[in-house]
Amino acid sequence: MSIGSRGLGAVAAVRNYFPGVLASLIVAIAATFLSEHYGGPVMLFALLLGMAFYFLSQEGRCIAGIGFASKSILRVAVGLLGAQITIAEIMKLGAAPVVTVIGAVILTILFGVLAARIMGLSRPFGILTAGAVAICGASAALAISSVLPKGENHERDTVFTVIGVTALSTIAMIVYPLIIALFHLDHAAVGVFLGGTIHDVAQVVGAGFSVSDETGNVATFTKLLRVAMLLPVVVTLSYVFRAHNVGKAGRQLPGFLVVFAALVVLNSMGIIPESVLAVIKNVSRWCLVTAIAALGMKTSLKAMADVGGRAIALIVAETVFLAILVLVVVVWKV
């Protein structure tokens, strides 16, 4: 293919994707405005606003761009999440919190698979919900979703999981500090509990610093360790489900995971300037919100209603399991 024909192909692709990507970005901007001025999780706003524009994904010029935003832009966002983690921050926690977090993530995912089977739900759905609960909420749901088999209800299940973990994370931010106060633990132990159980980073920060600065710092570091677990979990799942993926991409490490790992290493070495890190984190955030707005556009309210009570019971059970598991470890250590 000549350079000229490649250029024309690129222009055609941009024209094809631009309307849908622009629509997704506009929804993301609106969601960000609502979150900053009225409070509330920006991811949830993006989902709900996107669902209001479901018709755009059914006909017209936006279909291709919405699909591109919900998949390709999502992978860019997840890859750039590596800039939020350094190995030094993880090592500051010491061995006990590291072992606790790793064990909690693995056991919660196994619990989700088993509970999904008991409830008559699919194994991928159990992995999706449990992974989101165990690791980092909406971001983990989107990353794990990208390597799971693309069944008939794949996108509906992903949106349900994002809504579920976001809602439960907000509840946990309010309730968990009250519960953990009953055990009269020190600030570091409380931080490990909050960072090891609450789903989303923002809610962990809010809950931790509402107790004390020390609790907030420990909770944030513990949460970043859970975020770091995203890489090995998604890599493992990409190989477990490789038979369901089409073509060469299903037989090798996804590119966005390579970017994730590279950014962790580079950030740990101090090679990336702070100004560049700030830009990367901002781009990742906007890509995530844009991708989730696109996912919302591809999800109908009727489809969400079809998920059923068993799915809600599953994600609540996974959340309770994780909380009890980490609480037992933290109290036992004391």
mmCIF file of N, CA, C and O in Angstrom, residues 168-209:
data_model
loop_
_atom_site.group_PDB
_atom_site.id
_atom_site.type_symbol
_atom_site.label_atom_id
_atom_site.label_comp_id
_atom_site.label_asym_id
_atom_site.label_seq_id
_atom_site.Cartn_x
_atom_site.Cartn_y
_atom_site.Cartn_z
ATOM 1 N N LEU A 168 -21.772 0.779 45.312
ATOM 2 C CA LEU A 168 -21.315 0.128 46.532
ATOM 3 C C LEU A 168 -20.086 0.821 47.111
ATOM 4 O O LEU A 168 -19.914 0.874 48.335
ATOM 5 N N SER A 169 -19.240 1.356 46.244
ATOM 6 C CA SER A 169 -18.057 2.062 46.719
ATOM 7 C C SER A 169 -18.439 3.342 47.464
ATOM 8 O O SER A 169 -17.835 3.692 48.485
ATOM 9 N N THR A 170 -19.451 4.032 46.962
ATOM 10 C CA THR A 170 -19.926 5.251 47.628
ATOM 11 C C THR A 170 -20.527 4.914 48.997
ATOM 12 O O THR A 170 -20.282 5.614 49.993
ATOM 13 N N ILE A 171 -21.295 3.835 49.056
ATOM 14 C CA ILE A 171 -21.861 3.393 50.337
ATOM 15 C C ILE A 171 -20.751 3.010 51.305
ATOM 16 O O ILE A 171 -20.774 3.375 52.493
ATOM 17 N N ALA A 172 -19.743 2.286 50.798
ATOM 18 C CA ALA A 172 -18.631 1.848 51.643
ATOM 19 C C ALA A 172 -17.845 3.039 52.199
ATOM 20 O O ALA A 172 -17.382 2.996 53.346
ATOM 21 N N MET A 173 -17.679 4.071 51.399
ATOM 22 C CA MET A 173 -16.949 5.258 51.845
ATOM 23 C C MET A 173 -17.587 5.866 53.093
ATOM 24 O O MET A 173 -16.897 6.377 53.985
ATOM 25 N N ILE A 174 -18.906 5.770 53.194
ATOM 26 C CA ILE A 174 -19.635 6.333 54.333
ATOM 27 C C ILE A 174 -19.700 5.345 55.503
ATOM 28 O O ILE A 174 -19.484 5.714 56.665
ATOM 29 N N VAL A 175 -19.960 4.080 55.188
ATOM 30 C CA VAL A 175 -20.248 3.083 56.226
ATOM 31 C C VAL A 175 -18.984 2.468 56.832
ATOM 32 O O VAL A 175 -18.910 2.269 58.053
ATOM 33 N N TYR A 176 -17.969 2.167 56.017
ATOM 34 C CA TYR A 176 -16.806 1.445 56.514
ATOM 35 C C TYR A 176 -16.056 2.167 57.636
ATOM 36 O O TYR A 176 -15.628 1.520 58.602
ATOM 37 N N PRO A 177 -15.828 3.493 57.545
ATOM 38 C CA PRO A 177 -15.160 4.161 58.674
ATOM 39 C C PRO A 177 -15.925 4.025 59.983
ATOM 40 O O PRO A 177 -15.313 3.939 61.061
ATOM 41 N N LEU A 178 -17.250 3.972 59.912
ATOM 42 C CA LEU A 178 -18.063 3.809 61.118
ATOM 43 C C LEU A 178 -17.919 2.393 61.679
ATOM 44 O O LEU A 178 -17.829 2.194 62.899
ATOM 45 N N ILE A 179 -17.876 1.411 60.788
ATOM 46 C CA ILE A 179 -17.746 0.014 61.219
ATOM 47 C C ILE A 179 -16.374 -0.244 61.828
ATOM 48 O O ILE A 179 -16.248 -0.825 62.916
ATOM 49 N N ILE A 180 -15.314 0.202 61.149
ATOM 50 C CA ILE A 180 -13.959 -0.085 61.612
ATOM 51 C C ILE A 180 -13.654 0.631 62.916
ATOM 52 O O ILE A 180 -12.812 0.180 63.710
ATOM 53 N N ALA A 181 -14.344 1.741 63.200
ATOM 54 C CA ALA A 181 -14.126 2.466 64.453
ATOM 55 C C ALA A 181 -14.522 1.625 65.663
ATOM 56 O O ALA A 181 -14.005 1.822 66.768
ATOM 57 N N LEU A 182 -15.430 0.673 65.491
ATOM 58 C CA LEU A 182 -15.890 -0.181 66.589
ATOM 59 C C LEU A 182 -14.795 -1.114 67.086
ATOM 60 O O LEU A 182 -14.873 -1.637 68.209
ATOM 61 N N PHE A 183 -13.751 -1.329 66.282
ATOM 62 C CA PHE A 183 -12.701 -2.279 66.654
ATOM 63 C C PHE A 183 -11.497 -1.599 67.300
ATOM 64 O O PHE A 183 -10.548 -2.274 67.712
ATOM 65 N N HIS A 184 -11.499 -0.257 67.386
ATOM 66 C CA HIS A 184 -10.463 0.511 68.082
ATOM 67 C C HIS A 184 -9.053 0.137 67.616
ATOM 68 O O HIS A 184 -8.163 -0.153 68.419
ATOM 69 N N LEU A 185 -8.862 0.117 66.311
ATOM 70 C CA LEU A 185 -7.561 -0.185 65.724
ATOM 71 C C LEU A 185 -6.743 1.086 65.571
ATOM 72 O O LEU A 185 -7.274 2.206 65.631
ATOM 73 N N ASP A 186 -5.425 0.932 65.350
ATOM 74 C CA ASP A 186 -4.603 2.119 65.114
ATOM 75 C C ASP A 186 -4.862 2.649 63.706
ATOM 76 O O ASP A 186 -5.484 1.993 62.874
ATOM 77 N N HIS A 187 -4.344 3.845 63.440
ATOM 78 C CA HIS A 187 -4.641 4.520 62.173
ATOM 79 C C HIS A 187 -4.101 3.750 60.969
ATOM 80 O O HIS A 187 -4.744 3.721 59.908
ATOM 81 N N ALA A 188 -2.938 3.117 61.121
ATOM 82 C CA ALA A 188 -2.363 2.362 60.001
ATOM 83 C C ALA A 188 -3.238 1.157 59.650
ATOM 84 O O ALA A 188 -3.481 0.878 58.477
ATOM 85 N N ALA A 189 -3.718 0.446 60.690
ATOM 86 C CA ALA A 189 -4.564 -0.721 60.450
ATOM 87 C C ALA A 189 -5.879 -0.317 59.789
ATOM 88 O O ALA A 189 -6.371 -1.011 58.881
ATOM 89 N N VAL A 190 -6.452 0.800 60.241
ATOM 90 C CA VAL A 190 -7.684 1.302 59.623
ATOM 91 C C VAL A 190 -7.430 1.633 58.158
ATOM 92 O O VAL A 190 -8.256 1.348 57.277
ATOM 93 N N GLY A 191 -6.268 2.222 57.878
ATOM 94 C CA GLY A 191 -5.919 2.558 56.499
ATOM 95 C C GLY A 191 -5.813 1.338 55.615
ATOM 96 O O GLY A 191 -6.268 1.343 54.460
ATOM 97 N N VAL A 192 -5.218 0.266 56.157
ATOM 98 C CA VAL A 192 -5.114 -0.985 55.387
ATOM 99 C C VAL A 192 -6.505 -1.534 55.087
ATOM 100 O O VAL A 192 -6.779 -2.006 53.977
ATOM 101 N N PHE A 193 -7.395 -1.473 56.080
ATOM 102 C CA PHE A 193 -8.755 -1.981 55.863
ATOM 103 C C PHE A 193 -9.480 -1.176 54.790
ATOM 104 O O PHE A 193 -10.058 -1.750 53.858
ATOM 105 N N LEU A 194 -9.455 0.157 54.915
ATOM 106 C CA LEU A 194 -10.177 1.000 53.958
ATOM 107 C C LEU A 194 -9.586 0.875 52.556
ATOM 108 O O LEU A 194 -10.313 0.753 51.563
ATOM 109 N N GLY A 195 -8.254 0.884 52.460
ATOM 110 C CA GLY A 195 -7.607 0.761 51.155
ATOM 111 C C GLY A 195 -7.750 -0.611 50.546
ATOM 112 O O GLY A 195 -7.705 -0.771 49.329
ATOM 113 N N GLY A 196 -7.944 -1.622 51.411
ATOM 114 C CA GLY A 196 -8.048 -2.990 50.924
ATOM 115 C C GLY A 196 -9.457 -3.434 50.589
ATOM 116 O O GLY A 196 -9.643 -4.550 50.091
ATOM 117 N N THR A 197 -10.456 -2.577 50.857
ATOM 118 C CA THR A 197 -11.848 -3.014 50.670
ATOM 119 C C THR A 197 -12.697 -2.097 49.790
ATOM 120 O O THR A 197 -13.537 -2.589 49.035
ATOM 121 N N ILE A 198 -12.511 -0.784 49.889
ATOM 122 C CA ILE A 198 -13.340 0.137 49.103
ATOM 123 C C ILE A 198 -12.917 0.059 47.637
ATOM 124 O O ILE A 198 -11.730 0.002 47.323
ATOM 125 N N HIS A 199 -13.877 0.099 46.731
ATOM 126 C CA HIS A 199 -13.623 -0.234 45.331
ATOM 127 C C HIS A 199 -12.846 0.839 44.564
ATOM 128 O O HIS A 199 -11.851 0.530 43.909
ATOM 129 N N ASP A 200 -13.296 2.071 44.583
ATOM 130 C CA ASP A 200 -12.712 3.114 43.735
ATOM 131 C C ASP A 200 -11.723 3.981 44.508
ATOM 132 O O ASP A 200 -11.884 4.233 45.709
ATOM 133 N N VAL A 201 -10.699 4.471 43.802
ATOM 134 C CA VAL A 201 -9.623 5.242 44.423
ATOM 135 C C VAL A 201 -10.158 6.499 45.108
ATOM 136 O O VAL A 201 -9.775 6.810 46.242
ATOM 137 N N ALA A 202 -11.034 7.236 44.437
ATOM 138 C CA ALA A 202 -11.536 8.487 45.005
ATOM 139 C C ALA A 202 -12.241 8.259 46.336
ATOM 140 O O ALA A 202 -12.059 9.017 47.302
ATOM 141 N N GLN A 203 -13.030 7.201 46.421
ATOM 142 C CA GLN A 203 -13.740 6.900 47.660
ATOM 143 C C GLN A 203 -12.786 6.431 48.762
ATOM 144 O O GLN A 203 -13.010 6.701 49.941
ATOM 145 N N VAL A 204 -11.716 5.738 48.384
ATOM 146 C CA VAL A 204 -10.701 5.339 49.363
ATOM 147 C C VAL A 204 -10.052 6.576 49.977
ATOM 148 O O VAL A 204 -9.886 6.675 51.207
ATOM 149 N N VAL A 205 -9.686 7.515 49.130
ATOM 150 C CA VAL A 205 -9.068 8.756 49.610
ATOM 151 C C VAL A 205 -10.027 9.503 50.534
ATOM 152 O O VAL A 205 -9.653 9.970 51.616
ATOM 153 N N GLY A 206 -11.282 9.608 50.104
ATOM 154 C CA GLY A 206 -12.275 10.311 50.914
ATOM 155 C C GLY A 206 -12.479 9.669 52.271
ATOM 156 O O GLY A 206 -12.512 10.358 53.306
ATOM 157 N N ALA A 207 -12.595 8.345 52.302
ATOM 158 C CA ALA A 207 -12.807 7.638 53.565
ATOM 159 C C ALA A 207 -11.573 7.706 54.451
ATOM 160 O O ALA A 207 -11.673 7.936 55.667
ATOM 161 N N GLY A 208 -10.396 7.520 53.861
ATOM 162 C CA GLY A 208 -9.159 7.497 54.639
ATOM 163 C C GLY A 208 -8.859 8.819 55.320
ATOM 164 O O GLY A 208 -8.605 8.870 56.534
ATOM 165 N N PHE A 209 -8.909 9.888 54.567
ATOM 166 C CA PHE A 209 -8.576 11.198 55.134
ATOM 167 C C PHE A 209 -9.690 11.750 56.018
ATOM 168 O O PHE A 209 -9.475 12.716 56.749
#
